[in-house]
PDB file of C-alpha atoms in Angstrom:
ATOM      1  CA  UNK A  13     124.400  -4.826 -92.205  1.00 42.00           C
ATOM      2  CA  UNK A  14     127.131  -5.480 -95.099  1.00 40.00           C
ATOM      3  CA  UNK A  15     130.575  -5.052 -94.794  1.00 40.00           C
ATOM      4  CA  UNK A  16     133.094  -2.046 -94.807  1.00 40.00           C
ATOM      5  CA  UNK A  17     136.911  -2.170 -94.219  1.00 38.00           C
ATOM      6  CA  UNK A  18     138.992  -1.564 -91.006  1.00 37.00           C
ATOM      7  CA  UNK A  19     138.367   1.984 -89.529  1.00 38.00           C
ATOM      8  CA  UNK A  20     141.049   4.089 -89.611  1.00 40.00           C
ATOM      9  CA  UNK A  21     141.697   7.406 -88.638  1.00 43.00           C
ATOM     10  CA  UNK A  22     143.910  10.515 -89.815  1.00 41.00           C
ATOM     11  CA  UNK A  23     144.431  11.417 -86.317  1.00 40.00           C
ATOM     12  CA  UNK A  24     147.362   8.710 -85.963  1.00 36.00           C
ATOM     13  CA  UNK A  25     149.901  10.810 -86.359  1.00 39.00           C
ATOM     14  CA  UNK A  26     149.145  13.486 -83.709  1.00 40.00           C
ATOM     15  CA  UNK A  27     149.120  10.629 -80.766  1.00 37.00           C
ATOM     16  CA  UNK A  28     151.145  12.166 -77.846  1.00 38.00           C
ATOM     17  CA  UNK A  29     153.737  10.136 -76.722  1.00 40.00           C
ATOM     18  CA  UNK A  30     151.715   9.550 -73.173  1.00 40.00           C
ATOM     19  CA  UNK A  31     149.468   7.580 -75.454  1.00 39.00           C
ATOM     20  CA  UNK A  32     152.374   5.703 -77.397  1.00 38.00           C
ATOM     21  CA  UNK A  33     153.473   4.318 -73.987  1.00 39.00           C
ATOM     22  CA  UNK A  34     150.112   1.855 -73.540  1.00 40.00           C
ATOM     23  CA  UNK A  35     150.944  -1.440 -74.684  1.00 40.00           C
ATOM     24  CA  UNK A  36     148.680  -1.475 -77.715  1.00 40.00           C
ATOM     25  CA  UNK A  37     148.849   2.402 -78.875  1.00 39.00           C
ATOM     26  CA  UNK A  38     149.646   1.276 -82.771  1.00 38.00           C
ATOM     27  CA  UNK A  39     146.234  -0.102 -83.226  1.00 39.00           C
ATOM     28  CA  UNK A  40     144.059   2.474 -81.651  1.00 40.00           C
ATOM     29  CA  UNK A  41     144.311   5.298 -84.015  1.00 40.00           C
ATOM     30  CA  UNK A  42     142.949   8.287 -82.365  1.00 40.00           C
ATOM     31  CA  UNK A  43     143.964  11.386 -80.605  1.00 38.00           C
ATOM     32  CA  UNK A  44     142.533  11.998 -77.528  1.00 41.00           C
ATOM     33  CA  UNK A  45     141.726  15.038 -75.008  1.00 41.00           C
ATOM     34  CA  UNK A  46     142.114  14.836 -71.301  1.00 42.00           C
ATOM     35  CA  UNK A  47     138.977  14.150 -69.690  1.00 43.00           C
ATOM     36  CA  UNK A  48     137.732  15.359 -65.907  1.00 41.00           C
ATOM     37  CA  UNK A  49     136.630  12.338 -63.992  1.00 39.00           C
ATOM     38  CA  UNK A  50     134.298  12.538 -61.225  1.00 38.00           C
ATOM     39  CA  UNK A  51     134.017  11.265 -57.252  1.00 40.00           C
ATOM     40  CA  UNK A  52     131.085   8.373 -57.585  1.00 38.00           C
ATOM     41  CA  UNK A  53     131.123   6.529 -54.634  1.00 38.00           C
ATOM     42  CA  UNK A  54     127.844   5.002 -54.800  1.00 36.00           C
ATOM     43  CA  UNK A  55     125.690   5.499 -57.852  1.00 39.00           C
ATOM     44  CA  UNK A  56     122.703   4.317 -59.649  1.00 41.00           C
ATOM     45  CA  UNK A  57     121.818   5.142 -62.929  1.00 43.00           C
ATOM     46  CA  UNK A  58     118.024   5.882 -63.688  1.00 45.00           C
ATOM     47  CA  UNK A  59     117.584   4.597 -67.147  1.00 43.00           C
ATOM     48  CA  UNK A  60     113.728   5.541 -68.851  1.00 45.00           C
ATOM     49  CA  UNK A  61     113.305   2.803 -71.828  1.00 44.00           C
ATOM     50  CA  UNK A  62     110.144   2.297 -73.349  1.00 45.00           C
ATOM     51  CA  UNK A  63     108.288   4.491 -71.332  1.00 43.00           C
ATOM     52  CA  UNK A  64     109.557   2.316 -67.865  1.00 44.00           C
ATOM     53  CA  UNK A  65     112.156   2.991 -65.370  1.00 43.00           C
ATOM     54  CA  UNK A  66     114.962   0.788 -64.738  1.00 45.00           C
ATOM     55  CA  UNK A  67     117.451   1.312 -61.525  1.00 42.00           C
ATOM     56  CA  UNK A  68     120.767  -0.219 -63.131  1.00 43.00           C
ATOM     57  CA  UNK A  69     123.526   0.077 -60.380  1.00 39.00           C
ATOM     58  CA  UNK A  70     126.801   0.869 -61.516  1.00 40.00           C
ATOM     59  CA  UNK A  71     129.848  -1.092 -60.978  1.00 38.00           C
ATOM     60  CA  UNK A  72     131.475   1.784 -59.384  1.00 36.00           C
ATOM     61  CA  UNK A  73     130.765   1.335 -55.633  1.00 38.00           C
ATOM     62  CA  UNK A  74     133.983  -1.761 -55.821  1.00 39.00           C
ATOM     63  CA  UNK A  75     136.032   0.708 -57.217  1.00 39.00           C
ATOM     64  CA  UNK A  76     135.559   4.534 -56.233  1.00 41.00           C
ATOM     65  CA  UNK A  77     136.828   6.550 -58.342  1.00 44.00           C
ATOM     66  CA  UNK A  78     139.156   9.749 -57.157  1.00 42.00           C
ATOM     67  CA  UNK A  79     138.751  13.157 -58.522  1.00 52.00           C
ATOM     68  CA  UNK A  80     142.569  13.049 -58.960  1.00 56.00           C
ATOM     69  CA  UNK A  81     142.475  10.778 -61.901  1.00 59.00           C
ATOM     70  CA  UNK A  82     145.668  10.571 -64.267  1.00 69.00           C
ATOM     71  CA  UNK A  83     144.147  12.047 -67.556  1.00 86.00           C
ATOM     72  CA  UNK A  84     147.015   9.512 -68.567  1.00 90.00           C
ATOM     73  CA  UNK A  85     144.870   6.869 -67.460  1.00 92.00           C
ATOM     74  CA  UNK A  86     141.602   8.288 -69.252  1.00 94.00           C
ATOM     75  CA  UNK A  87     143.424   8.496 -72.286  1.00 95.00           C
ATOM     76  CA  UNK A  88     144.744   4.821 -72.045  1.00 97.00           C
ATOM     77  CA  UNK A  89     141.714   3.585 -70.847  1.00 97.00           C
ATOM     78  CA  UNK A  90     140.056   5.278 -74.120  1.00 97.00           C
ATOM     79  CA  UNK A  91     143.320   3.436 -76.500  1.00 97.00           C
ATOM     80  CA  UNK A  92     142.406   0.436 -74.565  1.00 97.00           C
ATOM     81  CA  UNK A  93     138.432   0.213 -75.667  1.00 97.00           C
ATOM     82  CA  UNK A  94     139.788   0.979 -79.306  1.00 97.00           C
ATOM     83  CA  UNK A  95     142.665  -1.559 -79.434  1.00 96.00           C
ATOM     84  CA  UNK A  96     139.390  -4.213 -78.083  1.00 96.00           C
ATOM     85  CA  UNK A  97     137.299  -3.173 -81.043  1.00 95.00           C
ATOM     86  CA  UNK A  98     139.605  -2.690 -83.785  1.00 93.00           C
ATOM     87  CA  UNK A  99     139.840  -5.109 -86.681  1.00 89.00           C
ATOM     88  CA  UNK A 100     136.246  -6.087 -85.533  1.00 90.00           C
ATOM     89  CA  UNK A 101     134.276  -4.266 -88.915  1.00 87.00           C
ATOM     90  CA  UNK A 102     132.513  -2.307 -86.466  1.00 86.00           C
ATOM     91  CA  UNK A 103     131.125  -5.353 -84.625  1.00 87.00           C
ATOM     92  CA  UNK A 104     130.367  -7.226 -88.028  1.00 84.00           C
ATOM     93  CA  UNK A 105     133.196  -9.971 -87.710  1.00 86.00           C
ATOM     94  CA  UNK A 106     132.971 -10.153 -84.081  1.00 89.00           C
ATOM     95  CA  UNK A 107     133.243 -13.610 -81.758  1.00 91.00           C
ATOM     96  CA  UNK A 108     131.843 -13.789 -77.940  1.00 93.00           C
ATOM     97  CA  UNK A 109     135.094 -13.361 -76.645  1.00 95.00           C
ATOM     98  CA  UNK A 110     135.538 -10.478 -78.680  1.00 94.00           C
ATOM     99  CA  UNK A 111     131.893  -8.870 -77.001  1.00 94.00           C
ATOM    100  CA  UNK A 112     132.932  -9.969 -74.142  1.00 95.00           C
ATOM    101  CA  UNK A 113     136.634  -7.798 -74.599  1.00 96.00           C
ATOM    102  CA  UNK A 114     134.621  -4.591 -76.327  1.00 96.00           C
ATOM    103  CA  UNK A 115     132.165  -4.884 -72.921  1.00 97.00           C
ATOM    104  CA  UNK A 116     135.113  -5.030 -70.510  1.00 97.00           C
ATOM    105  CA  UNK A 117     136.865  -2.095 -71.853  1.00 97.00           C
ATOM    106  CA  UNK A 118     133.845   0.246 -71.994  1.00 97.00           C
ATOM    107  CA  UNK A 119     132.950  -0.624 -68.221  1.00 97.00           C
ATOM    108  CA  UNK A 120     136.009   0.319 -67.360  1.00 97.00           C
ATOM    109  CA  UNK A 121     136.227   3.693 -69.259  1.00 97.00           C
ATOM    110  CA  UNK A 122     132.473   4.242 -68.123  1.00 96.00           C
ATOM    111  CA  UNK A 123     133.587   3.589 -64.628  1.00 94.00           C
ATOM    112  CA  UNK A 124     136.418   6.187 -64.893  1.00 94.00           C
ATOM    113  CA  UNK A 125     134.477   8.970 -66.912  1.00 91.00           C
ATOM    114  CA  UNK A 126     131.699   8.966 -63.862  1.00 87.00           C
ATOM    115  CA  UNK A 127     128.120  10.023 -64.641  1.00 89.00           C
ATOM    116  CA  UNK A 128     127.180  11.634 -67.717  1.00 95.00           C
ATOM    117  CA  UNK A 129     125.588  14.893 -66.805  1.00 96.00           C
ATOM    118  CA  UNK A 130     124.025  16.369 -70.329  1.00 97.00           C
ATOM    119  CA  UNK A 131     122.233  19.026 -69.008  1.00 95.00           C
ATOM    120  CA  UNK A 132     125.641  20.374 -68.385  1.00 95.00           C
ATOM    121  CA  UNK A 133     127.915  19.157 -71.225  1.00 95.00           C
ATOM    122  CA  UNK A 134     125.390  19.337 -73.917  1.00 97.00           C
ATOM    123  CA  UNK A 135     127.741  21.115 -75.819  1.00 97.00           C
ATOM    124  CA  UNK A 136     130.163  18.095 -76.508  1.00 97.00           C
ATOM    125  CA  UNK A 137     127.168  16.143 -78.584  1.00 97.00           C
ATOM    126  CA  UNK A 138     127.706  18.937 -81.199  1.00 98.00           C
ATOM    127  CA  UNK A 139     129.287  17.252 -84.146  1.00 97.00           C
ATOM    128  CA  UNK A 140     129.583  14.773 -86.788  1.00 98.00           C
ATOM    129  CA  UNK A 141     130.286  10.879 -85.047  1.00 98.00           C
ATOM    130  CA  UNK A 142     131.497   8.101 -86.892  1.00 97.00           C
ATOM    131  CA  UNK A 143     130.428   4.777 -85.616  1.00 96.00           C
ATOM    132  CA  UNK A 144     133.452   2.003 -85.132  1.00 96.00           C
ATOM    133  CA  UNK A 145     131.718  -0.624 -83.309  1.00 95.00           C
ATOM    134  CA  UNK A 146     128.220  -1.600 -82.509  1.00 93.00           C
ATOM    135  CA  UNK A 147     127.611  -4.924 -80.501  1.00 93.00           C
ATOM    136  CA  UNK A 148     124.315  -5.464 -82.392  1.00 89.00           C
ATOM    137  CA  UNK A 149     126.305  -5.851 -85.453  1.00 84.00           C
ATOM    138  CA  UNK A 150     126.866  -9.821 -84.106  1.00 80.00           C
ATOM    139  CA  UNK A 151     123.907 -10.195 -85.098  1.00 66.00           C
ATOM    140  CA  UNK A 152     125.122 -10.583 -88.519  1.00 53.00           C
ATOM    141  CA  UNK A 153     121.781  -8.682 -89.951  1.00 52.00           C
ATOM    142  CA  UNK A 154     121.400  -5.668 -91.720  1.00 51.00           C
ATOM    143  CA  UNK A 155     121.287  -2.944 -89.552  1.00 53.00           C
ATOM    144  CA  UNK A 156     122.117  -4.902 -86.165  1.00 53.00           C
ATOM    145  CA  UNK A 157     118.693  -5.475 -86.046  1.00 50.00           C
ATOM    146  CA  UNK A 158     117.370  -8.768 -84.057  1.00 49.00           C
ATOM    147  CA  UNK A 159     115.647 -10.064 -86.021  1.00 45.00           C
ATOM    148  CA  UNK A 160     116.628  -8.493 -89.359  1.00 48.00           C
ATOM    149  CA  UNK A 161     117.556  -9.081 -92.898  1.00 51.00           C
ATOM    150  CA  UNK A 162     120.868 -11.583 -93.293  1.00 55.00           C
ATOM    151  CA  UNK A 163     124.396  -9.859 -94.128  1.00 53.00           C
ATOM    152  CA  UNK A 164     125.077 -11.462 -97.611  1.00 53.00           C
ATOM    153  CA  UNK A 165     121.709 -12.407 -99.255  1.00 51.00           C
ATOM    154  CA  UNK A 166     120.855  -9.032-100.249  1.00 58.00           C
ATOM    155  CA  UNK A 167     122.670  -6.814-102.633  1.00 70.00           C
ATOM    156  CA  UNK A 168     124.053  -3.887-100.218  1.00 77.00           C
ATOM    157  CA  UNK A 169     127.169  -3.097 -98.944  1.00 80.00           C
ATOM    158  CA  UNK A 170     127.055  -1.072 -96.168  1.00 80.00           C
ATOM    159  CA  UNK A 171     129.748   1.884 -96.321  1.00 84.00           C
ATOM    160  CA  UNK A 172     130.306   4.572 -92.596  1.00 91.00           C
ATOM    161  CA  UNK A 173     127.730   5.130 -90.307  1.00 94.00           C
ATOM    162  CA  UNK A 174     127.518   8.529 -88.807  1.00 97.00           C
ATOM    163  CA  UNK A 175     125.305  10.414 -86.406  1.00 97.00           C
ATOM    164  CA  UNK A 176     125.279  14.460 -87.199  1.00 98.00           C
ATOM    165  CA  UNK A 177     124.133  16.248 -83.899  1.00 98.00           C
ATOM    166  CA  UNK A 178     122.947  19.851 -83.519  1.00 98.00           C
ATOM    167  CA  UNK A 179     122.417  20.579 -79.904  1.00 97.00           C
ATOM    168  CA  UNK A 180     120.815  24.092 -80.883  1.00 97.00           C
ATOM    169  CA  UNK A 181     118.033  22.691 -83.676  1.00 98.00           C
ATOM    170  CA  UNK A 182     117.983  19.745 -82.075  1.00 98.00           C
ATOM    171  CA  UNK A 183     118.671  17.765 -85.146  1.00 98.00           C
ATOM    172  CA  UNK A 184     119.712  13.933 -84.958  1.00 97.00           C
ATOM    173  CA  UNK A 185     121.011  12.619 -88.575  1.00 97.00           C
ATOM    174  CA  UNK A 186     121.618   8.835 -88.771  1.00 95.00           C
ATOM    175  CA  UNK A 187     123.822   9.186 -91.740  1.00 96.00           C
ATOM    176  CA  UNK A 188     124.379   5.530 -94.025  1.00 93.00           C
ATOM    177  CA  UNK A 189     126.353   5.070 -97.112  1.00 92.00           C
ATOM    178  CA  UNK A 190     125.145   2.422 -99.008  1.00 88.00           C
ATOM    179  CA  UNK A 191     126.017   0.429-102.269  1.00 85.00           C
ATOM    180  CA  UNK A 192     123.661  -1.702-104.179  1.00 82.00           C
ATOM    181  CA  UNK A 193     125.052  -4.008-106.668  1.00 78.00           C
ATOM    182  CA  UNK A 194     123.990  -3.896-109.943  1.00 74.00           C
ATOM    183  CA  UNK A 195     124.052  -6.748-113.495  1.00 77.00           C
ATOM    184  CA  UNK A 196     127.574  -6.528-115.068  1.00 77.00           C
ATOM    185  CA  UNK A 197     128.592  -4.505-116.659  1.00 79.00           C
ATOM    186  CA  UNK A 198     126.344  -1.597-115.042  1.00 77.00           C
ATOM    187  CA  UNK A 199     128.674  -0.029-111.672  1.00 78.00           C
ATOM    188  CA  UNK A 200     126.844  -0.305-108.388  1.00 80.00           C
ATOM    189  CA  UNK A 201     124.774   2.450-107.481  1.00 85.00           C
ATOM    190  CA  UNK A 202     126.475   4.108-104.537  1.00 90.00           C
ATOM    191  CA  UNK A 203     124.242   6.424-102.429  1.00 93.00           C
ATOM    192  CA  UNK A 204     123.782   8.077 -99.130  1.00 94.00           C
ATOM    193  CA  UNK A 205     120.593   7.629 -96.884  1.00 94.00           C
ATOM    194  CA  UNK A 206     119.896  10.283 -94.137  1.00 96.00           C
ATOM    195  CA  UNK A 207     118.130   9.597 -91.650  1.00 94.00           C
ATOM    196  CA  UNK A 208     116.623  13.158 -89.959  1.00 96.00           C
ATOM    197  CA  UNK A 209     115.261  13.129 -86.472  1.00 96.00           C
ATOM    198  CA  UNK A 210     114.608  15.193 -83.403  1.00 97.00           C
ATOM    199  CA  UNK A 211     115.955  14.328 -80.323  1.00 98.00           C
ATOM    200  CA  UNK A 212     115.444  15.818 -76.268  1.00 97.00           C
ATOM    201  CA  UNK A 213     117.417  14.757 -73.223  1.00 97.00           C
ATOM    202  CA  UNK A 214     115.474  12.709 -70.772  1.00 96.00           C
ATOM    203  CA  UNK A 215     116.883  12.909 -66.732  1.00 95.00           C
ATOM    204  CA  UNK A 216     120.636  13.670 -67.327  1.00 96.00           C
ATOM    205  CA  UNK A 217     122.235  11.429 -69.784  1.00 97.00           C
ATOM    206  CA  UNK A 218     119.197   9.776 -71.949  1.00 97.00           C
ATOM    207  CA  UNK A 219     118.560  10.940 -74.815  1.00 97.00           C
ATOM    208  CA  UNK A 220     115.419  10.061 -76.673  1.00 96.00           C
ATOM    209  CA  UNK A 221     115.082  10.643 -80.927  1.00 96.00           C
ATOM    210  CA  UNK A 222     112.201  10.903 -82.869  1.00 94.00           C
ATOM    211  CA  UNK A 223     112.318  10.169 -86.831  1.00 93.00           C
ATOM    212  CA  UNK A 224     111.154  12.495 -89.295  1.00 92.00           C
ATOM    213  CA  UNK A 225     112.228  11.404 -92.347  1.00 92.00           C
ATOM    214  CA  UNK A 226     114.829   9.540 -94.882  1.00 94.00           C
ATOM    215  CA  UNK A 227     116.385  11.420 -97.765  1.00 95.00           C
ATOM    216  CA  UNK A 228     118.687   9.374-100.113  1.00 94.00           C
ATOM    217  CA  UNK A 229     121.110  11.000-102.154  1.00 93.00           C
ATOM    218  CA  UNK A 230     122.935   9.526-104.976  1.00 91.00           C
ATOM    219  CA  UNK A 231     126.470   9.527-104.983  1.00 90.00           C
ATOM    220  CA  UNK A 232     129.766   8.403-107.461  1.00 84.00           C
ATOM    221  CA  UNK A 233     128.659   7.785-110.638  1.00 81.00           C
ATOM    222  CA  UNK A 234     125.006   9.150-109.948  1.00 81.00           C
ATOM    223  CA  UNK A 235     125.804  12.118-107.830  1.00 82.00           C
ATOM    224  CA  UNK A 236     124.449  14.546-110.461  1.00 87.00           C
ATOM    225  CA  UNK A 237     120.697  12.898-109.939  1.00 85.00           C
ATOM    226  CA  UNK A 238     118.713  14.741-107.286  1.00 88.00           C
ATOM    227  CA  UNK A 239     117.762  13.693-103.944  1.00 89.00           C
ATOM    228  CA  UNK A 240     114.963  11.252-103.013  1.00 88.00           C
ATOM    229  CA  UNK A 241     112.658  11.966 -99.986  1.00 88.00           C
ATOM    230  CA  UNK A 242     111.001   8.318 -98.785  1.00 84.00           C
ATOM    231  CA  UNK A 243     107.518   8.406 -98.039  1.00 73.00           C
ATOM    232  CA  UNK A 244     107.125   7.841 -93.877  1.00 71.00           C
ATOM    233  CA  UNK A 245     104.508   5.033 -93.543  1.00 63.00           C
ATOM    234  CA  UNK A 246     101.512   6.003 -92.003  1.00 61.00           C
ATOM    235  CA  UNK A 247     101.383   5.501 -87.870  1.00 60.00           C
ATOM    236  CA  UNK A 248      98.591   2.449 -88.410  1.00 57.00           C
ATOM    237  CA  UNK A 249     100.752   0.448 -91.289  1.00 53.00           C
ATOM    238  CA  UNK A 250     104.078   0.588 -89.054  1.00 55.00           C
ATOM    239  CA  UNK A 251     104.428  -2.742 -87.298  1.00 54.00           C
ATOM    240  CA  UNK A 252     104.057  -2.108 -83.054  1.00 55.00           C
ATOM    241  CA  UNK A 253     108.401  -2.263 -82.927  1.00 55.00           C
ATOM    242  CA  UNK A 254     108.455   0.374 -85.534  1.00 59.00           C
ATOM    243  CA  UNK A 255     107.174   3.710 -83.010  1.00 58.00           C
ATOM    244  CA  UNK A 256     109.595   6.250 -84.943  1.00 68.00           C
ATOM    245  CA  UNK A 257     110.990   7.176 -81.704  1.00 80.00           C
ATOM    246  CA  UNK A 258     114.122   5.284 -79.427  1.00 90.00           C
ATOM    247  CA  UNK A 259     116.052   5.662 -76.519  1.00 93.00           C
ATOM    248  CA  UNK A 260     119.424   5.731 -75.279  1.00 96.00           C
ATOM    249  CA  UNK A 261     122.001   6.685 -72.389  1.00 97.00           C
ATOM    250  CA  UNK A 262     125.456   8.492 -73.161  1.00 98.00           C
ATOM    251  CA  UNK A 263     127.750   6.514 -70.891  1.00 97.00           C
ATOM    252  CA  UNK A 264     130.785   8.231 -71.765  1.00 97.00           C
ATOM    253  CA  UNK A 265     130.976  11.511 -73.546  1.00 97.00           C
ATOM    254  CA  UNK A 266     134.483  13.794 -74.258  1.00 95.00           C
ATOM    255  CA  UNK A 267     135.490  16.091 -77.108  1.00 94.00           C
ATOM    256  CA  UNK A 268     136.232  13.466 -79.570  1.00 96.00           C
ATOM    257  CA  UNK A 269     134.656   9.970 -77.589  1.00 97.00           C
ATOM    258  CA  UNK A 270     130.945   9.182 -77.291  1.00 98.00           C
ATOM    259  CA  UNK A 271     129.952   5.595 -75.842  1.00 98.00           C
ATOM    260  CA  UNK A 272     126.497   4.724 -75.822  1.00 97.00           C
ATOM    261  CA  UNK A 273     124.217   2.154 -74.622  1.00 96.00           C
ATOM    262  CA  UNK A 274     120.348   1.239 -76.658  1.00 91.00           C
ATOM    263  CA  UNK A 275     117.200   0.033 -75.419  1.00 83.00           C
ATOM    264  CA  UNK A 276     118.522  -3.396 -75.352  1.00 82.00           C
ATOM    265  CA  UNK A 277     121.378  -2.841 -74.134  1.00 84.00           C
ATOM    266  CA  UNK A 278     123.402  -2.262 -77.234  1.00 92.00           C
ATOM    267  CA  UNK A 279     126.972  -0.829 -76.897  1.00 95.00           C
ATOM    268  CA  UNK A 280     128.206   1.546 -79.165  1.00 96.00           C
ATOM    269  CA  UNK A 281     131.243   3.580 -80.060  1.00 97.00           C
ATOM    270  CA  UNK A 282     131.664   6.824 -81.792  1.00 98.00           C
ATOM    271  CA  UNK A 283     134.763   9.296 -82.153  1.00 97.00           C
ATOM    272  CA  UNK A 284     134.504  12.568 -83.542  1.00 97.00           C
ATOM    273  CA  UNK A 285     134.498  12.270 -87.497  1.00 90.00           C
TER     274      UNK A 285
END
């Protein structure tokens, strides 16, 4: 996908000076609740991805975690995955040692945080996320996709990503704002692609979507123009990758945090928009 600037976040201000104190604070601009860690001693994660089941053992059996957790340390730990990934264009201008820093800092959050258990904290999905980092984005394709269409040789800038969740009508939103360039002297063409879906929890923290549809709106200059609902190709021209449907585990969920991890492994980072 194209390029955006460095994420920033009105929530700077409001920091509490327990979250000044980490060592990198200025760069992770976000304010942060307390979060209730959990006693996981020995743990293994049941992940369901593409209809299989995979055992993936967490990393939490070296180092236990105590139900007396600092929230301090939850709250650096959460400065500490943002500080890794900011600067990073959501995952667009990222090295390997810079995956390998993002990767380090989630584990270590994920690790603290314990299980995710969404048939009980459903309610903190509720919301409008804004993506700041996605490790597909190395990829250096539109979308993160592998393989996909190269950043640069097509004319669209990619503008936020967002994911609208509504844990009552079950509605998943993949939420894109896009730019396509346009012959001088005619402005770009700025619009906004929503992508609807439904989505059920699988087990306790997978969560599986199913697409419905893709509605772009016009925006800026074009905004008065109505919106455009794309045709859904029927089931027998989609290419076998293409199902309409995905999977992936919550690995970390607060009030204004969301870490998540795709099919393939993907990991990536919301806050509450």
């Amino acid at each position: 996908m194209a390029t955006t600037c460095l994420f920033t976040h009105p929530s700077l201000s409001r920091l509490s000076s327990s979250c000044s104190s980490s060592s990198s604070s200025s760069r992770a601009p976000l304010l942060f609740s307390s979060q209730k860690c959990y006693q996981r001693r020995t743990l293994t994660r049941q992940t369901r991805i593409g209809g299989r089941q995979k055992s993936r053992a967490a990393s939490l059996d070296e180092a236990p975690v105590s139900r007396d957790v600092d929230p301090g340390r939850v709250t650096s730990l959460k400065l500490n995955l943002l500080t890794a990934v900011s600067g990073l264009n959501r995952g667009l201008a990222a090295s390997e040692e810079d995956l390998k820093r993002a990767e380090s800092a989630a584990k270590e959050l994920e690790a603290v945080g314990g299980v995710v258990d969404l048939t009980r904290d459903l309610d903190k999905l509720q919301g409008r996320w804004k993506l700041i980092y996605s490790s597909a984005f190395s990829s250096r394709t539109l979308g993160g996709s592998r393989p996909g269409p190269p950043v640069g040789r097509l004319p669209i800038t990619l503008g936020q990503v967002y994911q609208r969740i509504d844990v009552l009508s079950k509605d998943f939103d993949n939420i894109v704002e896009l730019q396509f360039g346009a012959p001088w002297p005619i402005p770009p063409v700025e619009a906004t692609a929503t992508l609807a879906h439904k989505f059920e929890v699988i087990g306790t923290s997978n969560i599986k979507i199913t697409f419905e549809k893709t509605t772009v709106k016009p925006t800026g200059s074009f905004s008065q123009l109505p919106p455009l609902d794309v045709p859904r190709l029927p089931d027998g021209l989609r290419p076998p990758s293409n199902t309409g449907s995905g999977e992936f585990e919550v690995t970390y969920l607060d009030s204004d945090m969301r870490v998540t991890r795709g099919d393939r492994g993907e990991l990536r980072v919301f806050v509450i928009s």
